[in-house]
mmCIF file of C-alpha atoms and ligand atoms in Angstrom:
data_model
loop_
_atom_site.group_PDB
_atom_site.id
_atom_site.type_symbol
_atom_site.label_atom_id
_atom_site.label_comp_id
_atom_site.label_asym_id
_atom_site.label_seq_id
_atom_site.Cartn_x
_atom_site.Cartn_y
_atom_site.Cartn_z
ATOM 1 C CA MET A 153 84.155 112.524 42.771
ATOM 2 C CA SER A 154 81.781 115.357 43.642
ATOM 3 C CA TYR A 155 78.058 115.447 43.053
ATOM 4 C CA THR A 156 75.579 118.279 42.606
ATOM 5 C CA TRP A 157 71.938 117.269 42.645
ATOM 6 C CA ALA A 158 68.444 118.660 42.353
ATOM 7 C CA VAL A 159 64.993 117.162 42.838
ATOM 8 C CA ALA A 160 61.656 118.069 41.312
ATOM 9 C CA THR A 161 58.299 116.475 41.980
ATOM 10 C CA HIS A 162 54.896 117.464 40.678
ATOM 11 C CA VAL A 163 51.368 116.075 40.878
ATOM 12 C CA GLY A 164 50.909 116.377 37.103
ATOM 13 C CA ARG A 165 47.811 117.687 35.362
ATOM 14 C CA ILE A 166 45.282 114.890 35.956
ATOM 15 C CA ARG A 167 45.786 113.409 39.430
ATOM 16 C CA HIS A 168 44.807 115.119 42.650
ATOM 17 C CA GLU A 169 47.510 113.639 44.863
ATOM 18 C CA ASN A 170 51.211 113.149 44.439
ATOM 19 C CA GLN A 171 51.988 109.540 45.445
ATOM 20 C CA ASP A 172 55.669 109.792 44.502
ATOM 21 C CA SER A 173 58.323 110.236 47.191
ATOM 22 C CA VAL A 174 61.929 111.266 46.736
ATOM 23 C CA HIS A 175 65.087 111.327 48.849
ATOM 24 C CA PRO A 176 66.767 113.661 49.518
ATOM 25 C CA ALA A 177 63.916 116.137 49.608
ATOM 26 C CA ASN A 178 66.093 119.023 48.413
ATOM 27 C CA GLY A 179 69.001 119.714 46.136
ATOM 28 C CA GLY A 180 72.577 119.964 47.378
ATOM 29 C CA ALA A 181 76.203 119.069 46.791
ATOM 30 C CA GLY A 182 78.694 116.658 48.327
ATOM 31 C CA ASP A 183 81.113 113.798 47.656
ATOM 32 C CA THR A 184 78.565 111.052 48.371
ATOM 33 C CA LEU A 185 74.837 110.831 47.765
ATOM 34 C CA LEU A 186 72.041 108.422 48.593
ATOM 35 C CA ALA A 187 69.281 109.031 46.038
ATOM 36 C CA ILE A 188 65.894 107.286 45.990
ATOM 37 C CA VAL A 189 62.700 107.646 43.961
ATOM 38 C CA ALA A 190 59.571 105.713 44.980
ATOM 39 C CA ASP A 191 56.235 105.709 43.129
ATOM 40 C CA GLY A 192 53.412 104.529 45.356
ATOM 41 C CA MET A 193 50.230 102.741 44.377
ATOM 42 C CA GLY A 194 47.071 101.792 46.228
ATOM 43 C CA GLY A 195 43.627 103.205 46.824
ATOM 44 C CA ALA A 196 42.814 106.122 49.124
ATOM 45 C CA ALA A 197 45.943 107.227 50.989
ATOM 46 C CA GLY A 198 47.741 103.940 50.264
ATOM 47 C CA GLY A 199 50.096 105.041 47.500
ATOM 48 C CA GLU A 200 51.373 108.079 49.276
ATOM 49 C CA VAL A 201 51.847 106.163 52.523
ATOM 50 C CA ALA A 202 53.631 103.310 50.716
ATOM 51 C CA SER A 203 56.237 105.490 48.988
ATOM 52 C CA ALA A 204 56.861 107.645 52.081
ATOM 53 C CA THR A 205 57.098 104.599 54.389
ATOM 54 C CA ALA A 206 59.481 102.902 51.957
ATOM 55 C CA ILE A 207 61.857 105.863 51.902
ATOM 56 C CA GLU A 208 61.722 106.282 55.666
ATOM 57 C CA ALA A 209 62.631 102.617 56.227
ATOM 58 C CA ALA A 210 65.269 102.652 53.491
ATOM 59 C CA THR A 211 67.099 105.646 54.933
ATOM 60 C CA ALA A 212 66.860 104.702 58.628
ATOM 61 C CA GLU A 213 70.457 103.432 58.874
ATOM 62 C CA PRO A 214 73.514 102.684 56.712
ATOM 63 C CA MET A 215 72.889 99.595 54.546
ATOM 64 C CA ARG A 216 73.673 98.275 51.090
ATOM 65 C CA PRO A 217 71.124 99.450 48.493
ATOM 66 C CA ALA A 218 69.420 96.044 48.222
ATOM 67 C CA GLU A 219 69.093 95.915 52.005
ATOM 68 C CA ARG A 220 67.450 99.336 51.890
ATOM 69 C CA VAL A 221 64.852 97.966 49.468
ATOM 70 C CA GLN A 222 64.395 94.876 51.692
ATOM 71 C CA ALA A 223 63.862 97.112 54.719
ATOM 72 C CA ALA A 224 61.351 99.169 52.751
ATOM 73 C CA ASN A 225 59.546 96.007 51.661
ATOM 74 C CA ARG A 226 59.233 94.781 55.250
ATOM 75 C CA ALA A 227 57.998 98.154 56.527
ATOM 76 C CA VAL A 228 55.386 98.712 53.789
ATOM 77 C CA HIS A 229 54.150 95.122 53.989
ATOM 78 C CA ALA A 230 53.854 95.229 57.784
ATOM 79 C CA LEU A 231 51.882 98.480 57.652
ATOM 80 C CA SER A 232 49.579 97.158 54.922
ATOM 81 C CA GLN A 233 48.843 94.100 57.101
ATOM 82 C CA ALA A 234 48.206 96.261 60.168
ATOM 83 C CA LYS A 235 45.745 98.734 58.664
ATOM 84 C CA ARG A 236 42.768 97.614 56.640
ATOM 85 C CA GLU A 237 42.591 100.860 54.643
ATOM 86 C CA LEU A 238 46.199 100.369 53.535
ATOM 87 C CA ALA A 239 45.808 96.716 52.443
ATOM 88 C CA GLY A 240 47.434 95.995 49.108
ATOM 89 C CA MET A 241 49.464 99.187 48.919
ATOM 90 C CA GLY A 242 52.879 99.050 47.309
ATOM 91 C CA THR A 243 55.541 101.148 45.690
ATOM 92 C CA THR A 244 58.319 101.095 43.155
ATOM 93 C CA MET A 245 61.777 101.956 44.352
ATOM 94 C CA VAL A 246 65.036 102.884 42.660
ATOM 95 C CA VAL A 247 68.008 103.429 44.952
ATOM 96 C CA ALA A 248 71.359 104.889 43.855
ATOM 97 C CA ASP A 249 74.146 105.030 46.409
ATOM 98 C CA LEU A 250 76.933 107.207 44.964
ATOM 99 C CA ASP A 251 80.240 106.726 46.753
ATOM 100 C CA ALA A 252 83.247 109.045 47.039
ATOM 101 C CA GLU A 253 85.264 106.932 44.567
ATOM 102 C CA GLY A 254 82.707 107.495 41.816
ATOM 103 C CA THR A 255 80.815 104.204 41.791
ATOM 104 C CA ALA A 256 77.035 104.221 41.783
ATOM 105 C CA HIS A 257 75.490 101.212 43.532
ATOM 106 C CA PHE A 258 71.935 100.561 42.405
ATOM 107 C CA ALA A 259 69.013 98.487 43.637
ATOM 108 C CA HIS A 260 65.541 98.630 42.184
ATOM 109 C CA VAL A 261 62.059 97.144 42.003
ATOM 110 C CA GLY A 262 59.285 98.273 39.657
ATOM 111 C CA ASP A 263 59.221 100.739 36.786
ATOM 112 C CA SER A 264 60.873 103.852 38.213
ATOM 113 C CA ARG A 265 64.041 104.280 36.203
ATOM 114 C CA ALA A 266 67.687 105.287 36.361
ATOM 115 C CA TYR A 267 69.266 106.838 33.273
ATOM 116 C CA LEU A 268 72.864 107.822 32.558
ATOM 117 C CA LEU A 269 73.754 110.650 30.177
ATOM 118 C CA ARG A 270 77.387 110.405 29.037
ATOM 119 C CA ASP A 271 78.859 112.332 26.094
ATOM 120 C CA GLY A 272 75.360 113.194 24.925
ATOM 121 C CA ARG A 273 74.216 109.565 24.874
ATOM 122 C CA LEU A 274 71.371 108.442 27.122
ATOM 123 C CA THR A 275 71.359 104.904 28.529
ATOM 124 C CA GLN A 276 68.538 103.395 30.564
ATOM 125 C CA LEU A 277 70.333 101.589 33.406
ATOM 126 C CA THR A 278 67.338 99.828 34.966
ATOM 127 C CA ASN A 279 65.005 97.251 33.422
ATOM 128 C CA ASP A 280 61.330 97.880 34.103
ATOM 129 C CA HIS A 281 59.625 95.148 36.085
ATOM 130 C CA THR A 282 56.472 95.298 34.015
ATOM 131 C CA VAL A 283 54.441 92.771 32.077
ATOM 132 C CA VAL A 284 55.020 94.752 28.889
ATOM 133 C CA ALA A 285 58.821 94.934 29.397
ATOM 134 C CA GLU A 286 58.863 91.140 29.805
ATOM 135 C CA TRP A 287 56.853 90.663 26.611
ATOM 136 C CA LEU A 288 59.262 93.024 24.853
ATOM 137 C CA ALA A 289 62.308 91.076 26.117
ATOM 138 C CA LEU A 290 60.715 87.840 24.875
ATOM 139 C CA GLY A 291 60.068 89.400 21.462
ATOM 140 C CA ALA A 292 56.319 88.918 21.877
ATOM 141 C CA ILE A 293 55.677 92.592 21.072
ATOM 142 C CA ASP A 294 57.705 95.384 19.481
ATOM 143 C CA GLU A 295 58.906 98.658 21.000
ATOM 144 C CA ALA A 296 56.196 100.800 19.398
ATOM 145 C CA THR A 297 53.451 98.516 20.767
ATOM 146 C CA ALA A 298 55.111 98.494 24.212
ATOM 147 C CA LYS A 299 55.085 102.295 24.435
ATOM 148 C CA THR A 300 51.337 102.554 23.945
ATOM 149 C CA HIS A 301 50.125 99.223 25.356
ATOM 150 C CA PRO A 302 47.188 99.698 27.751
ATOM 151 C CA ARG A 303 48.856 97.386 30.294
ATOM 152 C CA ARG A 304 52.261 99.110 30.204
ATOM 153 C CA GLY A 305 51.818 100.264 33.824
ATOM 154 C CA MET A 306 51.227 96.751 35.167
ATOM 155 C CA LEU A 307 54.114 95.767 37.431
ATOM 156 C CA THR A 308 55.491 92.258 37.867
ATOM 157 C CA ARG A 309 57.151 93.237 41.168
ATOM 158 C CA SER A 310 56.597 95.969 43.694
ATOM 159 C CA VAL A 311 57.789 96.854 47.162
ATOM 160 C CA GLY A 312 55.477 95.979 50.055
ATOM 161 C CA VAL A 313 52.814 93.779 48.479
ATOM 162 C CA ALA A 314 54.397 90.501 49.668
ATOM 163 C CA PRO A 315 56.723 89.480 52.538
ATOM 164 C CA GLU A 316 59.645 89.064 50.082
ATOM 165 C CA VAL A 317 60.524 90.723 46.793
ATOM 166 C CA PRO A 318 63.282 89.940 44.276
ATOM 167 C CA ILE A 319 65.570 92.953 43.874
ATOM 168 C CA ASP A 320 67.789 93.910 40.911
ATOM 169 C CA GLU A 321 71.252 95.073 41.943
ATOM 170 C CA PHE A 322 74.146 96.453 39.895
ATOM 171 C CA ASP A 323 77.040 98.914 40.017
ATOM 172 C CA LYS A 324 78.052 101.536 37.488
ATOM 173 C CA GLY A 325 81.307 103.494 37.388
ATOM 174 C CA LEU A 326 80.757 107.228 36.970
ATOM 175 C CA GLU A 327 82.914 109.730 35.087
ATOM 176 C CA PRO A 328 83.257 113.508 35.405
ATOM 177 C CA GLY A 329 80.685 115.145 33.151
ATOM 178 C CA ASP A 330 78.126 112.359 33.588
ATOM 179 C CA ARG A 331 74.554 113.139 34.491
ATOM 180 C CA LEU A 332 72.387 110.663 36.294
ATOM 181 C CA LEU A 333 68.589 110.758 36.359
ATOM 182 C CA LEU A 334 66.217 108.877 38.648
ATOM 183 C CA CYS A 335 62.570 109.298 37.699
ATOM 184 C CA SER A 336 59.067 107.967 38.143
ATOM 185 C CA ASP A 337 57.136 106.722 35.096
ATOM 186 C CA GLY A 338 55.165 109.971 34.966
ATOM 187 C CA LEU A 339 58.247 111.309 33.170
ATOM 188 C CA ASN A 340 59.273 108.566 30.758
ATOM 189 C CA GLY A 341 55.651 107.588 30.128
ATOM 190 C CA MET A 342 54.968 111.072 28.743
ATOM 191 C CA ILE A 343 58.101 112.084 26.813
ATOM 192 C CA PRO A 344 60.536 110.134 24.605
ATOM 193 C CA ASP A 345 64.113 109.285 25.621
ATOM 194 C CA SER A 346 65.426 111.678 22.947
ATOM 195 C CA LEU A 347 63.785 114.621 24.749
ATOM 196 C CA ILE A 348 64.914 113.301 28.143
ATOM 197 C CA ALA A 349 68.504 113.278 26.809
ATOM 198 C CA THR A 350 68.281 116.874 25.547
ATOM 199 C CA LEU A 351 66.714 118.303 28.709
ATOM 200 C CA LEU A 352 68.834 116.270 31.145
ATOM 201 C CA GLY A 353 72.002 117.712 29.628
ATOM 202 C CA ALA A 354 70.905 121.357 29.541
ATOM 203 C CA GLY A 355 71.591 123.941 32.258
ATOM 204 C CA SER A 356 72.125 123.264 35.958
ATOM 205 C CA PRO A 357 70.786 120.086 37.612
ATOM 206 C CA GLU A 358 67.950 122.213 39.015
ATOM 207 C CA GLU A 359 67.056 123.587 35.584
ATOM 208 C CA ALA A 360 67.227 120.089 34.099
ATOM 209 C CA ALA A 361 65.065 118.543 36.856
ATOM 210 C CA TRP A 362 62.313 121.131 36.387
ATOM 211 C CA SER A 363 62.459 121.344 32.586
ATOM 212 C CA LEU A 364 61.888 117.565 32.485
ATOM 213 C CA VAL A 365 58.836 117.930 34.742
ATOM 214 C CA GLU A 366 57.567 120.804 32.607
ATOM 215 C CA ALA A 367 57.967 118.766 29.421
ATOM 216 C CA ALA A 368 55.992 115.853 30.919
ATOM 217 C CA ASN A 369 53.231 118.281 31.914
ATOM 218 C CA THR A 370 53.243 119.876 28.466
ATOM 219 C CA ALA A 371 52.833 116.380 27.008
ATOM 220 C CA GLY A 372 49.731 115.846 29.182
ATOM 221 C CA GLY A 373 50.959 115.267 32.740
ATOM 222 C CA ASN A 374 48.865 112.103 33.081
ATOM 223 C CA ASP A 375 50.673 110.945 36.205
ATOM 224 C CA ASN A 376 52.776 112.268 39.083
ATOM 225 C CA ILE A 377 56.249 113.263 37.881
ATOM 226 C CA THR A 378 59.446 113.023 39.907
ATOM 227 C CA THR A 379 62.983 113.706 38.715
ATOM 228 C CA LEU A 380 66.269 113.575 40.617
ATOM 229 C CA VAL A 381 69.197 114.879 38.566
ATOM 230 C CA VAL A 382 72.840 114.438 39.573
ATOM 231 C CA ALA A 383 75.790 116.152 37.890
ATOM 232 C CA VAL A 384 79.093 114.309 38.398
ATOM 233 C CA ASP A 385 82.329 116.280 38.670
ATOM 234 C CA ARG A 386 85.898 115.547 39.506
HETATM 235 CA CA1 CA B 911 53.483 106.634 38.473
#
């Protein structure tokens, strides 16, 4: 399988710093790809440091995706213990390791998402680790309430806040024509999945990555926005 990818990241229209980090930093093409989006949180410089540290640790050597998240967790936690001004920092992380045979190996923690667009149908591959997503799964609230709930950003897990973190892991077989999206919640928190589906499928990966960012900004740009778009070909 061959992959063509593009990345876009933007501070949004409200925040002054972009605390998202993305790997790789630039678009490209090849028959394998390690793709990561991390959305940092924490006061002062904490968020930015957390997401950048996580990606650095996760990409330091070849590992399975869950081990990359473990390595990130250890590195962010150690740094937050070592520096008072970084105490309590953390980050989300979604890792997609796309192999030459066309299987995507995922690991994730938090509310950054992976989506698959196949034959015009968008599927959210990851489950958000948020309080609201858990309430939704339990049937305690409905989808409409979940989308607007004031606590929808509250995470139940994040990378780096504790010595250990439970990690979701799964594989997904890819097909030629598929498009994969990794994104921070500054995208899906601002625009509906129906619009994500339309924009993800239109134009080159680069055009799709930036039109998604633009749409989130048009909708208000309340948060940092990061998109990583992969087109899958034979
Ligand atoms: Ca965010």
